[in-house]
Amino acid sequence: MTKTENILKKAKDIQKKYSCFVTIADKIDTNGKGKLRGIAVSVKDNICTKGMMSTAGSKILEGYIPQFDATVVERVRKEGAMIIGKTTQDEFGFGTFSVNSAFGIPKNPHDIERTCGGSSGGAGCLTVLADFPHIAIAESTGGSISCPAAFTGTVGLTPTYGRVSRWGLIDYANSLDKIGVIGKNVKDVALLFSIISGHDPMDSTSLDVKQEDFTKYLDGKIGGLKIGIPKEYFEKGVDEKIKNLVMKAVKKLEELGAKVEEVSLPNTDYALASYYIIAMSEASTNLAKFCGMRYGLQPELKGNYDESFSNARKEGFGEEAKRRVILGTYARMAGFRDAYYLKALKVRTKVIEDFKNAFKKFDVLIAPTMPVVAPKFDEIAKLEPIEVYMMDILTVAPNLAGIPMISVPCGEVNGMPIGLHIMGDHLQEKKILQVAYAYEKVKK
Amino acid sequence: MAEITEDTVKHVAKIARLDLTESEIKKFTQQLKDILEAFKKLDEVDTTNVKPSFHPQEIKNVLRNDEPKKWKWDSLANTKQKEGKYFKGPRAV
């Protein structure tokens, strides 16, 4: 068998048991030249790939074949990567467990009765199982990279908002979406991030920052580094065993010469409501463009304009998408806009200020990534929507603030991996990658 | 704040151009109540004189020169509903 056939066969075998792909490539180009030569790169399904179906996990985009590559895809192709396929996710990113997917639910490689997390669940799943060189392009709005990284025991980097171009991303919430990376180790993640980051004129929110090689900073040295432990991230709702493992990891970093001190982020408790109101409001406007006429699902045109579009959206959207469209539309309606949407945006300012104040004193903040280990599918089925949203309590605040964060594996609780969450100030990816790498090296 | 009723959900669904079934309307009404009740927490935060953050960092508007450019793609490539060079849509009036 040729190398190409071998990798695609392995991908198909993984798919049979774990459902981590929406689409597997028909063929891959192994002759590429560049920094990603010989590396398979998977792409979350909400990121456009030329000639390869891109659905964002939604039935309403079934059959949609983009005629262009997203900037991140174009950049990895230029460096010789093999685009192996599109990974499963919650529809448009709406979920924490990847169960809101129209194209298969990824199963956790550590226990197939459990979730991989979400919404980039397929990316985390495949990263564990691929025994060939592989790095995943993932995306986070409120925790969709950190969560699956923690639940599957992989490394997940969510960059600063605007550091990686969103051009070609099927938007969930424009002021929150960040394309990032999930990989087997910190070095892989730093490598792919170095390639996909940097200014892009095609994204008006892209920051004016040059590309940089982040792998060269990974030396394991963190002497003198100041680590803040946000006390609100160790309060009720967080598994005691997870807290202990995280503090044990912090101890290791202290032994390497880091200085550790507790810090308070007083508005943490309000981040969840602020996040969900903003995310749903933006989502409801983004989803307005899907009307079953120009691409994707195209039911027969019936009745007038309103009737025809309402019908296509009924058929094409899953339950969580419908719920978020309703809630987001409500939160922006005349009479409620000030009470919900605008209030949420003001609270967001307070959450950002908390972080900005903390980073005056600290280089990084460290907390658990998720409050629990990956739950079982039958437990998830019993949860009410608000209980699912509560699972994001530790990831929404840094996502709301648009600061970079990385989740690295930090031991196991009841046989399931947990994540150590390292957060940095805007554009301080270098620091969080350094700390993550130092920890990865000493933890064994 | 006004109480969420099934009529509220129906009204919002109409604005959002979303057909909902009777059972979805019932279910969403209750869930919306629960979610918005939990979100009332925001009222505890004093936001007097606090500016809203539409983005995590301040974003400047970016403008390009107003010059015509040739479109690289075939806009109709993904549609089944077309006639000649045009999309075919439902009746507007």
Coordinates of C-alpha atoms in Angstrom, one line a residue:
Chain A
M1 CA 0.0 0.0 0.0
T2 CA 1.2 3.5 -0.7
K3 CA 1.6 6.0 2.1
T4 CA -1.5 7.9 0.9
E5 CA -3.7 4.8 0.8
N6 CA -2.4 3.8 4.2
I7 CA -3.3 7.1 5.9
L8 CA -6.8 7.2 4.3
K9 CA -7.4 3.5 5.2
K10 CA -6.5 4.3 8.9
A11 CA -8.8 7.3 8.8
K12 CA -11.6 5.2 7.6
D13 CA -11.0 2.5 10.2
I14 CA -11.0 5.2 13.0
Q15 CA -14.2 6.6 11.5
K16 CA -16.1 3.3 11.7
K17 CA -15.8 3.1 15.5
Y18 CA -15.5 6.7 16.6
S19 CA -17.4 9.0 14.1
C20 CA -14.9 11.8 14.2
F21 CA -15.2 12.8 10.5
V22 CA -18.0 14.4 8.5
T23 CA -16.0 13.9 5.3
I24 CA -12.8 12.0 4.6
A25 CA -10.7 13.2 1.6
D26 CA -10.8 11.0 -1.5
K27 CA -7.1 11.6 -2.1
I28 CA -4.3 13.4 -0.4
D29 CA -1.2 15.0 -1.8
T30 CA 1.9 13.5 -0.1
N31 CA 4.3 15.4 -2.3
G32 CA 3.9 18.8 -0.7
K33 CA 6.9 20.8 0.4
G34 CA 7.2 23.0 3.4
K35 CA 7.1 22.9 7.2
L36 CA 4.1 20.6 7.2
R37 CA 5.3 18.1 4.7
G38 CA 4.2 14.6 5.7
I39 CA 1.7 15.9 8.3
A40 CA -2.0 15.2 7.9
V41 CA -4.1 18.2 8.9
S42 CA -7.8 17.8 9.7
V43 CA -10.1 20.8 9.5
K44 CA -13.2 21.4 11.7
D45 CA -16.2 21.2 9.5
N46 CA -17.1 24.9 10.0
I47 CA -14.0 26.0 8.1
C48 CA -14.3 26.1 4.3
T49 CA -12.2 23.8 2.2
K50 CA -12.1 24.1 -1.6
G51 CA -13.9 21.3 -3.3
M52 CA -14.6 19.5 0.0
M53 CA -18.1 19.6 1.7
S54 CA -18.2 22.1 4.6
T55 CA -21.4 21.9 6.7
A56 CA -20.5 23.2 10.2
G57 CA -22.3 20.1 11.4
S58 CA -25.6 21.4 10.1
K59 CA -28.1 19.7 7.9
I60 CA -28.9 23.1 6.3
L61 CA -25.5 23.1 4.8
E62 CA -25.5 19.5 3.6
G63 CA -24.0 19.3 0.1
Y64 CA -22.4 22.7 0.3
I65 CA -19.0 22.6 -1.6
P66 CA -17.0 25.8 -1.1
Q67 CA -15.1 27.2 -4.1
F68 CA -12.4 28.6 -2.0
D69 CA -10.1 27.7 1.0
A70 CA -10.3 29.6 4.3
T71 CA -7.1 31.5 4.9
V72 CA -5.9 29.0 7.5
V73 CA -6.5 26.1 5.0
E74 CA -4.7 28.0 2.3
R75 CA -1.7 28.6 4.6
V76 CA -1.3 25.0 5.7
R77 CA -1.6 23.7 2.1
K78 CA 1.2 26.1 1.1
E79 CA 3.4 24.5 3.8
G80 CA 2.8 21.0 2.3
A81 CA 0.1 19.7 4.7
M82 CA -2.2 16.8 3.6
I83 CA -5.8 17.9 4.2
I84 CA -7.2 14.6 5.5
G85 CA -10.8 15.5 6.1
K86 CA -13.4 17.5 8.0
T87 CA -14.1 16.8 11.7
T88 CA -17.4 16.5 13.4
Q89 CA -18.8 19.2 15.7
D90 CA -21.9 20.5 17.3
E91 CA -24.1 22.2 14.7
F92 CA -22.4 25.7 14.1
G93 CA -20.5 25.1 17.4
F94 CA -23.7 25.1 19.5
G95 CA -22.8 22.7 22.3
T96 CA -20.3 21.3 24.8
F97 CA -20.5 17.6 24.0
S98 CA -20.7 17.3 20.1
V99 CA -24.0 15.6 20.5
N100 CA -25.8 18.4 18.5
S101 CA -24.3 17.2 15.2
A102 CA -26.2 16.3 12.1
F103 CA -23.4 14.0 10.9
G104 CA -22.4 11.6 13.6
I105 CA -21.4 12.0 17.2
P106 CA -17.7 11.5 18.0
K107 CA -17.0 9.0 20.8
N108 CA -14.3 9.4 23.4
P109 CA -11.2 7.2 22.7
H110 CA -10.7 6.6 26.4
D111 CA -14.3 5.3 26.9
I112 CA -16.7 5.1 24.0
E113 CA -19.7 5.7 26.2
R114 CA -18.5 9.2 26.9
T115 CA -18.3 12.4 25.0
C116 CA -15.2 13.9 23.4
G117 CA -16.4 17.3 24.5
G118 CA -17.4 20.0 22.1
S119 CA -17.8 21.7 19.9
S120 CA -14.6 20.6 18.3
G121 CA -15.1 17.0 19.4
G122 CA -14.1 15.3 16.2
A123 CA -10.8 17.2 16.2
G124 CA -9.9 16.0 19.8
C125 CA -11.0 12.5 19.0
L126 CA -8.9 12.1 15.9
T127 CA -5.9 13.7 17.5
V128 CA -5.8 10.9 20.1
L129 CA -6.4 8.1 17.6
A130 CA -4.2 9.0 14.6
D131 CA -1.0 7.1 14.8
F132 CA 0.4 9.0 11.8
P133 CA 1.6 12.6 12.1
H134 CA -1.6 14.7 12.5
I135 CA -2.6 18.1 13.8
A136 CA -6.1 19.5 13.9
I137 CA -7.5 22.9 13.0
A138 CA -10.2 23.6 15.5
E139 CA -12.3 26.6 16.5
S140 CA -13.6 28.1 19.7
T141 CA -16.4 30.5 20.5
G142 CA -16.8 29.9 24.3
G143 CA -14.6 26.9 25.0
S144 CA -14.9 24.7 22.0
I145 CA -11.1 24.0 21.8
S146 CA -10.3 23.8 25.5
C147 CA -13.2 21.5 26.4
P148 CA -12.5 18.7 23.9
A149 CA -8.7 19.0 24.6
A150 CA -9.4 18.4 28.3
F151 CA -11.9 15.6 27.7
T152 CA -9.7 13.7 25.2
G153 CA -6.3 14.3 26.8
T154 CA -4.9 16.5 24.0
V155 CA -3.4 19.9 23.8
G156 CA -5.7 22.7 22.6
L157 CA -4.7 26.3 21.9
T158 CA -7.3 29.1 21.5
P159 CA -5.5 32.1 20.2
T160 CA -6.1 35.8 21.0
Y161 CA -9.2 37.0 19.2
G162 CA -8.1 38.4 15.8
R163 CA -4.7 36.7 15.8
V164 CA -5.8 34.0 13.3
S165 CA -7.9 35.0 10.3
R166 CA -11.5 34.0 10.4
W167 CA -11.9 34.4 6.6
G168 CA -13.7 31.3 5.4
L169 CA -15.1 30.4 8.8
I170 CA -18.8 29.7 8.9
D171 CA -19.5 32.2 11.7
Y172 CA -21.2 31.4 15.0
A173 CA -20.6 34.7 16.9
N174 CA -18.3 37.1 15.1
S175 CA -17.0 38.9 18.2
L176 CA -16.1 35.6 19.9
D177 CA -15.0 33.1 17.2
K178 CA -11.3 32.1 17.1
I179 CA -9.7 29.5 14.9
G180 CA -7.1 27.5 16.8
V181 CA -5.3 24.2 17.1
I182 CA -5.6 20.8 18.8
G183 CA -2.5 18.5 18.7
K184 CA -0.9 15.6 20.5
N185 CA 1.7 17.8 22.1
V186 CA 2.7 21.5 22.7
K187 CA 5.3 21.4 19.9
D188 CA 2.8 20.3 17.2
V189 CA 0.4 23.0 18.4
A190 CA 3.0 25.7 18.3
L191 CA 4.1 24.6 14.8
L192 CA 0.6 24.8 13.3
F193 CA -0.2 28.0 15.2
S194 CA 2.9 29.7 13.8
I195 CA 1.6 28.9 10.3
I196 CA -2.0 29.9 10.6
S197 CA -1.6 33.1 12.6
G198 CA -0.7 36.5 11.4
H199 CA -2.5 39.4 9.7
D200 CA -4.9 38.8 6.8
P201 CA -6.5 41.6 4.9
M202 CA -9.5 39.4 4.1
D203 CA -10.6 39.6 7.8
S204 CA -11.4 43.1 8.9
T205 CA -11.0 42.1 12.6
S206 CA -7.6 40.5 11.9
L207 CA -4.9 42.1 14.2
D208 CA -1.9 43.8 12.6
V209 CA 0.6 41.2 13.9
K210 CA 3.3 39.5 11.9
Q211 CA 3.8 35.8 11.6
E212 CA 6.3 34.3 14.1
D213 CA 7.9 30.9 14.7
F214 CA 6.6 29.9 18.1
T215 CA 8.4 26.6 18.2
K216 CA 11.7 28.4 18.9
Y217 CA 10.5 29.6 22.3
L218 CA 9.9 26.1 23.7
D219 CA 12.9 25.7 26.0
G220 CA 11.3 24.5 29.2
K221 CA 12.6 27.6 31.1
I222 CA 10.1 29.5 33.2
G223 CA 12.2 30.8 36.1
G224 CA 10.8 34.0 37.6
L225 CA 7.5 33.6 35.8
K226 CA 4.5 34.9 37.9
I227 CA 1.5 32.5 38.0
G228 CA -1.9 33.7 39.3
I229 CA -4.4 31.2 40.7
P230 CA -7.9 32.7 40.2
K231 CA -9.7 31.6 43.3
E232 CA -13.2 31.7 41.7
Y233 CA -12.1 28.9 39.4
F234 CA -11.7 26.5 42.3
E235 CA -15.1 27.1 43.9
K236 CA -18.3 25.1 44.0
G237 CA -19.1 22.8 41.1
V238 CA -15.5 21.9 40.4
D239 CA -14.5 18.2 41.1
E240 CA -12.2 18.0 44.2
K241 CA -9.9 15.5 42.5
I242 CA -9.5 17.8 39.5
K243 CA -8.6 20.8 41.7
N244 CA -6.0 18.6 43.5
L245 CA -4.4 17.5 40.3
V246 CA -4.3 21.0 38.9
M247 CA -2.6 22.3 42.1
K248 CA -0.1 19.4 42.0
A249 CA 0.8 20.6 38.5
V250 CA 1.2 24.2 39.7
K251 CA 3.5 22.9 42.4
K252 CA 5.7 21.4 39.6
L253 CA 5.9 24.7 37.9
E254 CA 6.8 26.3 41.2
E255 CA 9.7 23.8 41.5
L256 CA 10.9 25.0 38.1
G257 CA 11.2 28.5 39.5
A258 CA 7.8 30.1 38.9
K259 CA 6.2 32.3 41.6
V260 CA 2.6 31.4 42.5
E261 CA 0.0 33.5 44.2
E262 CA -3.8 33.6 44.5
V263 CA -5.7 36.2 42.6
S264 CA -9.4 37.2 42.4
L265 CA -11.4 37.8 39.3
P266 CA -14.6 39.1 40.9
N267 CA -16.9 39.1 37.9
T268 CA -16.3 35.5 37.0
D269 CA -19.7 34.5 38.2
Y270 CA -21.4 36.8 35.6
A271 CA -19.4 35.7 32.6
L272 CA -21.6 32.7 31.7
A273 CA -24.8 34.8 31.3
S274 CA -23.0 37.5 29.5
Y275 CA -21.4 35.0 27.2
Y276 CA -24.5 33.2 26.3
I277 CA -26.6 36.3 25.6
I278 CA -23.9 37.8 23.4
A279 CA -23.2 34.5 21.6
M280 CA -26.9 33.7 21.0
S281 CA -27.6 37.3 19.8
E282 CA -24.8 37.2 17.3
A283 CA -25.7 33.6 16.3
S284 CA -29.3 34.6 15.5
T285 CA -28.1 37.3 13.1
N286 CA -25.5 35.0 11.5
L287 CA -28.0 32.2 10.9
A288 CA -30.4 34.6 9.2
K289 CA -28.6 34.0 5.9
F290 CA -29.5 30.3 5.8
C291 CA -32.7 30.1 3.8
G292 CA -32.3 27.0 1.7
M293 CA -32.0 28.7 -1.6
R294 CA -28.4 29.4 -2.7
Y295 CA -26.4 26.5 -1.2
G296 CA -26.7 23.4 1.0
L297 CA -30.1 22.0 1.8
Q298 CA -32.6 23.2 -0.9
P299 CA -36.2 22.1 -0.3
E300 CA -38.7 22.9 -3.0
L301 CA -39.7 26.6 -3.1
K302 CA -43.2 26.7 -1.6
G303 CA -45.5 29.6 -0.9
N304 CA -44.3 33.2 -0.4
Y305 CA -40.9 34.4 0.7
D306 CA -41.6 34.1 4.5
E307 CA -43.2 30.7 4.2
S308 CA -40.6 29.2 2.0
F309 CA -37.6 30.3 4.1
S310 CA -39.3 29.4 7.4
N311 CA -40.0 25.9 6.1
A312 CA -36.4 25.4 4.9
R313 CA -35.0 26.6 8.3
K314 CA -37.4 24.2 10.1
E315 CA -36.1 21.3 8.1
G316 CA -32.4 22.3 8.2
F317 CA -31.8 23.5 11.8
G318 CA -31.4 21.1 14.7
E319 CA -33.1 21.7 18.1
E320 CA -30.2 23.7 19.7
A321 CA -29.8 25.9 16.7
K322 CA -33.5 26.7 16.8
R323 CA -33.4 27.4 20.6
R324 CA -30.4 29.8 20.1
V325 CA -32.1 31.6 17.2
I326 CA -35.2 32.2 19.3
L327 CA -33.3 33.3 22.4
G328 CA -30.8 35.5 20.5
T329 CA -33.6 37.1 18.5
Y330 CA -35.5 37.8 21.8
A331 CA -32.5 39.3 23.5
R332 CA -32.1 41.8 20.6
M333 CA -35.8 42.7 20.3
A334 CA -37.0 46.3 20.9
G335 CA -37.8 46.6 24.6
F336 CA -35.4 43.8 25.7
R337 CA -32.2 44.9 23.9
D338 CA -31.0 47.1 26.8
A339 CA -31.9 44.6 29.5
Y340 CA -30.2 41.7 27.9
Y341 CA -27.9 42.3 24.9
L342 CA -26.5 45.7 26.0
K343 CA -26.3 44.7 29.6
A344 CA -24.3 41.6 28.6
L345 CA -21.9 43.7 26.6
K346 CA -21.3 46.0 29.6
V347 CA -20.7 43.0 31.9
R348 CA -18.2 41.7 29.3
T349 CA -16.3 45.0 29.8
K350 CA -16.1 44.2 33.5
V351 CA -14.9 40.6 32.8
I352 CA -12.2 42.0 30.5
E353 CA -11.1 44.5 33.2
D354 CA -10.7 41.6 35.7
F355 CA -8.3 39.9 33.4
K356 CA -6.4 43.1 32.5
N357 CA -5.9 43.9 36.2
A358 CA -4.7 40.4 36.9
F359 CA -2.2 40.5 34.0
K360 CA -0.7 43.8 35.4
K361 CA 0.8 41.5 38.1
F362 CA 0.9 38.0 36.6
D363 CA 2.3 36.5 33.4
V364 CA -0.3 33.7 33.2
L365 CA -3.3 32.4 35.1
I366 CA -3.8 28.7 35.8
A367 CA -7.1 26.9 36.5
P368 CA -8.8 23.6 35.7
T369 CA -10.1 23.5 32.1
M370 CA -13.4 21.8 32.8
P371 CA -15.2 21.3 36.2
V372 CA -15.8 17.6 35.6
V373 CA -14.4 14.7 33.4
A374 CA -16.2 13.8 30.2
P375 CA -19.7 12.8 31.0
K376 CA -21.4 9.7 29.6
F377 CA -23.9 10.1 26.8
D378 CA -26.8 8.8 28.9
E379 CA -26.0 11.4 31.6
I380 CA -25.9 14.1 28.9
A381 CA -29.3 13.1 27.6
K382 CA -30.9 14.0 31.0
L383 CA -29.5 17.5 31.1
E384 CA -31.6 20.6 30.6
P385 CA -30.1 23.2 28.2
I386 CA -29.2 25.5 31.1
E387 CA -27.4 22.6 32.8
V388 CA -25.4 22.0 29.7
Y389 CA -24.5 25.7 29.5
M390 CA -23.2 25.6 33.1
M391 CA -20.5 23.1 32.0
D392 CA -18.8 26.1 30.4
I393 CA -18.3 28.1 33.6
L394 CA -14.5 27.8 33.5
T395 CA -14.0 28.5 29.8
V396 CA -16.5 31.3 28.9
A397 CA -14.7 34.2 30.7
P398 CA -11.4 34.0 28.9
N399 CA -13.2 33.4 25.6
L400 CA -15.4 36.5 26.3
A401 CA -12.2 38.5 26.9
G402 CA -10.6 37.2 23.8
I403 CA -7.4 36.2 25.6
P404 CA -5.3 33.3 24.5
M405 CA -5.5 30.0 26.4
I406 CA -4.1 26.5 26.2
S407 CA -5.3 23.3 27.8
V408 CA -2.7 20.6 28.5
P409 CA -3.3 17.1 29.8
C410 CA -2.8 17.0 33.6
G411 CA -3.4 13.5 34.8
E412 CA -6.5 11.3 35.1
V413 CA -9.6 11.1 37.3
N414 CA -11.4 7.8 37.3
G415 CA -9.5 6.8 34.1
M416 CA -10.5 9.9 32.2
P417 CA -8.1 12.7 31.3
I418 CA -8.4 16.2 32.7
G419 CA -7.0 19.6 31.5
L420 CA -4.7 22.2 33.0
H421 CA -5.9 25.6 31.6
I422 CA -3.2 28.2 31.1
M423 CA -4.4 31.7 30.2
G424 CA -2.4 34.7 29.1
D425 CA -2.9 38.4 28.3
H426 CA -3.9 39.4 24.7
L427 CA -1.2 38.4 22.2
Q428 CA 0.9 36.5 24.9
E429 CA 0.6 33.1 23.2
K430 CA 4.4 32.9 23.5
K431 CA 4.1 32.8 27.4
I432 CA 1.3 30.3 27.6
L433 CA 3.1 28.0 25.1
Q434 CA 6.3 28.2 27.1
V435 CA 4.5 27.3 30.4
A436 CA 2.6 24.5 28.7
Y437 CA 5.8 23.1 27.2
A438 CA 7.6 23.3 30.5
Y439 CA 4.8 21.4 32.3
E440 CA 4.6 18.8 29.5
K441 CA 8.3 18.1 29.9
V442 CA 8.4 17.7 33.7
K443 CA 5.0 15.9 34.3
K444 CA 6.3 12.5 33.3
Chain B
M1 CA -39.7 42.1 32.9
A2 CA -42.5 40.7 30.8
E3 CA -43.3 37.0 31.4
I4 CA -42.4 34.6 28.5
T5 CA -45.5 32.9 27.1
E6 CA -46.1 30.6 24.2
D7 CA -47.3 33.7 22.3
T8 CA -43.9 35.4 22.9
V9 CA -42.1 32.3 21.4
K10 CA -44.5 32.2 18.4
H11 CA -44.0 35.9 17.8
V12 CA -40.2 35.6 18.0
A13 CA -40.2 32.5 15.8
K14 CA -42.1 34.5 13.2
I15 CA -39.6 37.4 13.2
A16 CA -36.8 34.8 13.0
R17 CA -38.5 33.0 10.1
L18 CA -38.5 29.7 11.8
D19 CA -41.4 27.3 11.7
L20 CA -41.8 25.6 15.1
T21 CA -44.1 22.7 15.9
E22 CA -46.6 22.9 18.8
S23 CA -44.4 20.7 21.0
E24 CA -41.3 22.8 20.2
I25 CA -43.2 25.9 21.2
K26 CA -44.2 24.3 24.5
K27 CA -40.7 23.1 25.3
F28 CA -38.9 26.2 24.3
T29 CA -41.3 28.4 26.3
Q30 CA -40.3 26.6 29.5
Q31 CA -36.6 26.4 28.7
L32 CA -36.5 30.0 27.8
K33 CA -38.1 30.9 31.1
D34 CA -35.5 28.8 32.9
I35 CA -32.6 30.2 31.0
L36 CA -33.6 33.8 31.3
E37 CA -34.3 33.3 35.0
A38 CA -30.7 32.1 35.4
F39 CA -29.4 35.1 33.3
K40 CA -31.1 37.6 35.6
K41 CA -27.9 37.3 37.6
L42 CA -26.6 40.1 35.4
D43 CA -28.9 42.5 37.2
E44 CA -26.6 42.2 40.2
V45 CA -23.7 43.9 38.4
D46 CA -23.5 47.7 38.6
T47 CA -22.8 48.8 35.0
T48 CA -23.4 52.5 35.5
N49 CA -21.1 54.4 33.2
V50 CA -19.6 51.1 31.9
K51 CA -19.1 51.1 28.1
P52 CA -20.3 48.0 26.2
S53 CA -17.6 45.8 24.6
F54 CA -18.7 44.8 21.2
H55 CA -15.3 43.1 20.7
P56 CA -12.7 41.8 23.2
Q57 CA -10.3 44.6 22.1
E58 CA -11.0 47.8 20.3
I59 CA -11.4 47.2 16.6
K60 CA -10.9 49.9 14.0
N61 CA -13.0 49.9 10.9
V62 CA -11.1 48.8 7.8
L63 CA -12.0 50.2 4.4
R64 CA -10.5 49.3 1.0
N65 CA -10.5 51.5 -2.0
D66 CA -13.8 51.6 -3.8
E67 CA -12.6 50.0 -7.0
P68 CA -14.4 47.2 -8.9
K69 CA -12.9 43.8 -8.7
K70 CA -13.6 40.7 -10.7
W71 CA -15.4 38.0 -8.7
K72 CA -13.4 34.8 -8.8
W73 CA -16.1 32.3 -8.2
D74 CA -19.3 31.1 -9.8
S75 CA -21.9 32.2 -7.3
L76 CA -24.5 29.8 -8.7
A77 CA -22.3 26.7 -8.4
N78 CA -24.0 25.5 -5.3
T79 CA -27.7 26.1 -6.1
K80 CA -30.3 23.9 -7.7
Q81 CA -32.6 26.9 -7.9
K82 CA -31.5 29.1 -10.8
E83 CA -32.6 30.5 -14.1
G84 CA -29.9 31.7 -16.5
K85 CA -27.6 33.9 -14.5
Y86 CA -30.0 34.4 -11.6
F87 CA -31.0 32.6 -8.4
K88 CA -34.6 31.5 -8.4
G89 CA -36.3 32.5 -5.2
P90 CA -39.8 32.2 -3.7
R91 CA -42.5 34.7 -4.5
A92 CA -41.7 38.1 -2.7
V93 CA -45.2 39.5 -2.7

